Amino acid sequence: MTAMPEPDFDGATLVRLGEGESRRIRRLASAFLATTDRTLAEIADAIGRCDLRAASGFGHQLKSSARWVGAPALGLLAERLEHLAAGADPEPSAGLLAEMRLAYERVREGIAEVVDALPADDGGAMP
Amino acid sequence: MSSLQAPHPQASDAEPAISTHAAARMLGVSVGTVLNMVDRGQLRAWRTAGGHRRIARSAVTDHLSARMRGQAARLRVMVVEDADFFRVAYADQFEAWSLPVDLRLCDSGVEAMLEIGRQPPDILFADLRMPEIDGFAVVRTLRADERFAAIDVVVITGLSDAEIAAGGGLPSGVPVWHKPIPFAQMRGYLDARLSDGARAIAT
């Protein structure tokens, strides 16, 4: 029997984090997306430089934040990078990064759906 | 309605009084502000038979004491966290709580140590895995230095207990909370500290 795969995104988690307030949910979503865009770029840069220790550190950061906003699949991939990057070969890390980018696209779509469904009365649009 | 009382020589005989200018100097405000405070009834005042305004010294010292109590009741909280997203989350949650807390966010162990040296917080919430000076080093440094013994240190980390042990462990007595950030637990902790502070002031 195989384990159930981690879901890509659970919007209820993000809504709960923002305690149901549209302004806070938008702010958290925006911060998560901005941070993750940057973190994935930093991971790519670190792998390109064969600095796997740095890649591991970025994987650690992304692991926690992804799980926290309700993106456990991305969190699991980030955790694998965290531990994989402790080795010496950059090749598996590059493959993992490609998987993370795909997972992140699905998370981004899920977040956009949650944010689009929020009432617009107490905050601006997500950038 | 003004709280300035009519000529009242008995009052000046009964308790030490100071001039408006002296009250302003003691309180660190302008004379105009002192007069406004008198008008609002915040400072007890009267006029002498010669028409000079006098303010009860005890009213000024009481006001200063109340001001100091108000400052002391605020908790100084520092969070050291290198992930931008989590710093936003901390700032957002603290703003939503509206507690009497002065929050300082640091993005590195280096910044945290510099800030702690400048003004130690009452509570430090520290991440562990950070570049350069990491949370392990920050916590160990603080716990090895008597000057910082009064700081409550709580670790909030995405590392497992085994990973913390592999990193050399932490000084005994340092609570470890695991990410995701347990905000409910943090709120309870802050409430308890604020309650302790309020009791200490009241006694």
PDB file of N, CA and C in Angstrom, chain B residues 77-81 90 94 97 103-104 106 121 123-127 139 151-156 177 185-187 189-190:
ATOM      1  N   VAL B  77       9.626  42.675  22.937  1.00  0.00           N
ATOM      2  CA  VAL B  77       9.730  41.345  22.321  1.00  0.00           C
ATOM      3  C   VAL B  77      10.594  41.446  21.062  1.00  0.00           C
ATOM      4  N   MET B  78      11.537  40.540  20.952  1.00  0.00           N
ATOM      5  CA  MET B  78      12.358  40.484  19.744  1.00  0.00           C
ATOM      6  C   MET B  78      12.144  39.133  19.070  1.00  0.00           C
ATOM      7  N   VAL B  79      12.005  39.188  17.763  1.00  0.00           N
ATOM      8  CA  VAL B  79      11.924  37.962  16.973  1.00  0.00           C
ATOM      9  C   VAL B  79      13.087  37.974  15.993  1.00  0.00           C
ATOM     10  N   VAL B  80      13.872  36.919  16.014  1.00  0.00           N
ATOM     11  CA  VAL B  80      14.934  36.804  15.009  1.00  0.00           C
ATOM     12  C   VAL B  80      14.575  35.656  14.081  1.00  0.00           C
ATOM     13  N   GLU B  81      14.406  36.009  12.817  1.00  0.00           N
ATOM     14  CA  GLU B  81      13.876  35.068  11.816  1.00  0.00           C
ATOM     15  C   GLU B  81      14.407  35.516  10.451  1.00  0.00           C
ATOM     16  N   TYR B  90       4.760  37.347  11.503  1.00  0.00           N
ATOM     17  CA  TYR B  90       4.880  37.804  12.892  1.00  0.00           C
ATOM     18  C   TYR B  90       4.321  39.229  13.028  1.00  0.00           C
ATOM     19  N   PHE B  94       1.115  40.151  15.395  1.00  0.00           N
ATOM     20  CA  PHE B  94       1.258  41.048  16.545  1.00  0.00           C
ATOM     21  C   PHE B  94       0.376  42.284  16.381  1.00  0.00           C
ATOM     22  N   TRP B  97      -3.116  41.338  17.264  1.00  0.00           N
ATOM     23  CA  TRP B  97      -3.325  41.144  18.705  1.00  0.00           C
ATOM     24  C   TRP B  97      -3.483  42.468  19.455  1.00  0.00           C
ATOM     25  N   LEU B 103       7.488  45.290  19.433  1.00  0.00           N
ATOM     26  CA  LEU B 103       8.067  44.189  18.658  1.00  0.00           C
ATOM     27  C   LEU B 103       9.236  44.680  17.823  1.00  0.00           C
ATOM     28  N   ARG B 104      10.350  43.960  17.931  1.00  0.00           N
ATOM     29  CA  ARG B 104      11.486  44.224  17.048  1.00  0.00           C
ATOM     30  C   ARG B 104      11.743  42.960  16.239  1.00  0.00           C
ATOM     31  N   CYS B 106      14.260  41.009  13.682  1.00  0.00           N
ATOM     32  CA  CYS B 106      15.628  40.973  13.170  1.00  0.00           C
ATOM     33  C   CYS B 106      15.727  39.850  12.146  1.00  0.00           C
ATOM     34  N   PRO B 121      15.792  42.786  25.034  1.00  0.00           N
ATOM     35  CA  PRO B 121      14.338  42.610  25.101  1.00  0.00           C
ATOM     36  C   PRO B 121      13.960  41.855  26.374  1.00  0.00           C
ATOM     37  N   ILE B 123      11.707  39.347  26.032  1.00  0.00           N
ATOM     38  CA  ILE B 123      11.547  38.000  25.466  1.00  0.00           C
ATOM     39  C   ILE B 123      12.188  37.955  24.084  1.00  0.00           C
ATOM     40  N   LEU B 124      12.896  36.881  23.834  1.00  0.00           N
ATOM     41  CA  LEU B 124      13.456  36.665  22.496  1.00  0.00           C
ATOM     42  C   LEU B 124      12.878  35.376  21.920  1.00  0.00           C
ATOM     43  N   PHE B 125      12.253  35.485  20.756  1.00  0.00           N
ATOM     44  CA  PHE B 125      11.836  34.305  20.015  1.00  0.00           C
ATOM     45  C   PHE B 125      12.847  34.125  18.881  1.00  0.00           C
ATOM     46  N   ALA B 126      13.557  33.011  18.909  1.00  0.00           N
ATOM     47  CA  ALA B 126      14.671  32.845  17.970  1.00  0.00           C
ATOM     48  C   ALA B 126      14.492  31.636  17.070  1.00  0.00           C
ATOM     49  N   ASP B 127      14.672  31.868  15.782  1.00  0.00           N
ATOM     50  CA  ASP B 127      14.802  30.768  14.830  1.00  0.00           C
ATOM     51  C   ASP B 127      16.193  30.167  15.037  1.00  0.00           C
ATOM     52  N   VAL B 139      21.523  31.859  21.038  1.00  0.00           N
ATOM     53  CA  VAL B 139      20.974  31.351  22.303  1.00  0.00           C
ATOM     54  C   VAL B 139      22.099  30.971  23.274  1.00  0.00           C
ATOM     55  N   ILE B 151      16.613  37.801  30.123  1.00  0.00           N
ATOM     56  CA  ILE B 151      15.857  37.651  28.871  1.00  0.00           C
ATOM     57  C   ILE B 151      15.267  36.246  28.803  1.00  0.00           C
ATOM     58  N   ASP B 152      13.964  36.171  28.589  1.00  0.00           N
ATOM     59  CA  ASP B 152      13.338  34.867  28.334  1.00  0.00           C
ATOM     60  C   ASP B 152      13.611  34.492  26.882  1.00  0.00           C
ATOM     61  N   VAL B 153      14.160  33.321  26.683  1.00  0.00           N
ATOM     62  CA  VAL B 153      14.487  32.886  25.318  1.00  0.00           C
ATOM     63  C   VAL B 153      13.616  31.687  24.948  1.00  0.00           C
ATOM     64  N   VAL B 154      12.965  31.794  23.814  1.00  0.00           N
ATOM     65  CA  VAL B 154      12.163  30.683  23.285  1.00  0.00           C
ATOM     66  C   VAL B 154      12.625  30.438  21.849  1.00  0.00           C
ATOM     67  N   VAL B 155      12.891  29.185  21.542  1.00  0.00           N
ATOM     68  CA  VAL B 155      13.299  28.823  20.185  1.00  0.00           C
ATOM     69  C   VAL B 155      12.070  28.397  19.390  1.00  0.00           C
ATOM     70  N   ILE B 156      11.956  28.935  18.174  1.00  0.00           N
ATOM     71  CA  ILE B 156      10.876  28.519  17.262  1.00  0.00           C
ATOM     72  C   ILE B 156      11.551  28.060  15.974  1.00  0.00           C
ATOM     73  N   TRP B 177       9.787  25.443  20.490  1.00  0.00           N
ATOM     74  CA  TRP B 177       8.501  25.302  19.812  1.00  0.00           C
ATOM     75  C   TRP B 177       8.799  25.006  18.349  1.00  0.00           C
ATOM     76  N   GLN B 185       0.005  29.347  21.125  1.00  0.00           N
ATOM     77  CA  GLN B 185       0.909  29.138  22.267  1.00  0.00           C
ATOM     78  C   GLN B 185       1.656  30.429  22.595  1.00  0.00           C
ATOM     79  N   MET B 186       2.074  31.114  21.556  1.00  0.00           N
ATOM     80  CA  MET B 186       2.791  32.370  21.753  1.00  0.00           C
ATOM     81  C   MET B 186       1.896  33.406  22.437  1.00  0.00           C
ATOM     82  N   ARG B 187       0.640  33.463  22.023  1.00  0.00           N
ATOM     83  CA  ARG B 187      -0.289  34.415  22.622  1.00  0.00           C
ATOM     84  C   ARG B 187      -0.467  34.113  24.111  1.00  0.00           C
ATOM     85  N   TYR B 189       1.622  32.648  26.055  1.00  0.00           N
ATOM     86  CA  TYR B 189       2.886  32.990  26.717  1.00  0.00           C
ATOM     87  C   TYR B 189       2.960  34.506  26.983  1.00  0.00           C
ATOM     88  N   LEU B 190       2.608  35.279  25.963  1.00  0.00           N
ATOM     89  CA  LEU B 190       2.656  36.737  26.107  1.00  0.00           C
ATOM     90  C   LEU B 190       1.632  37.219  27.136  1.00  0.00           C
TER      91      LEU B 190
END
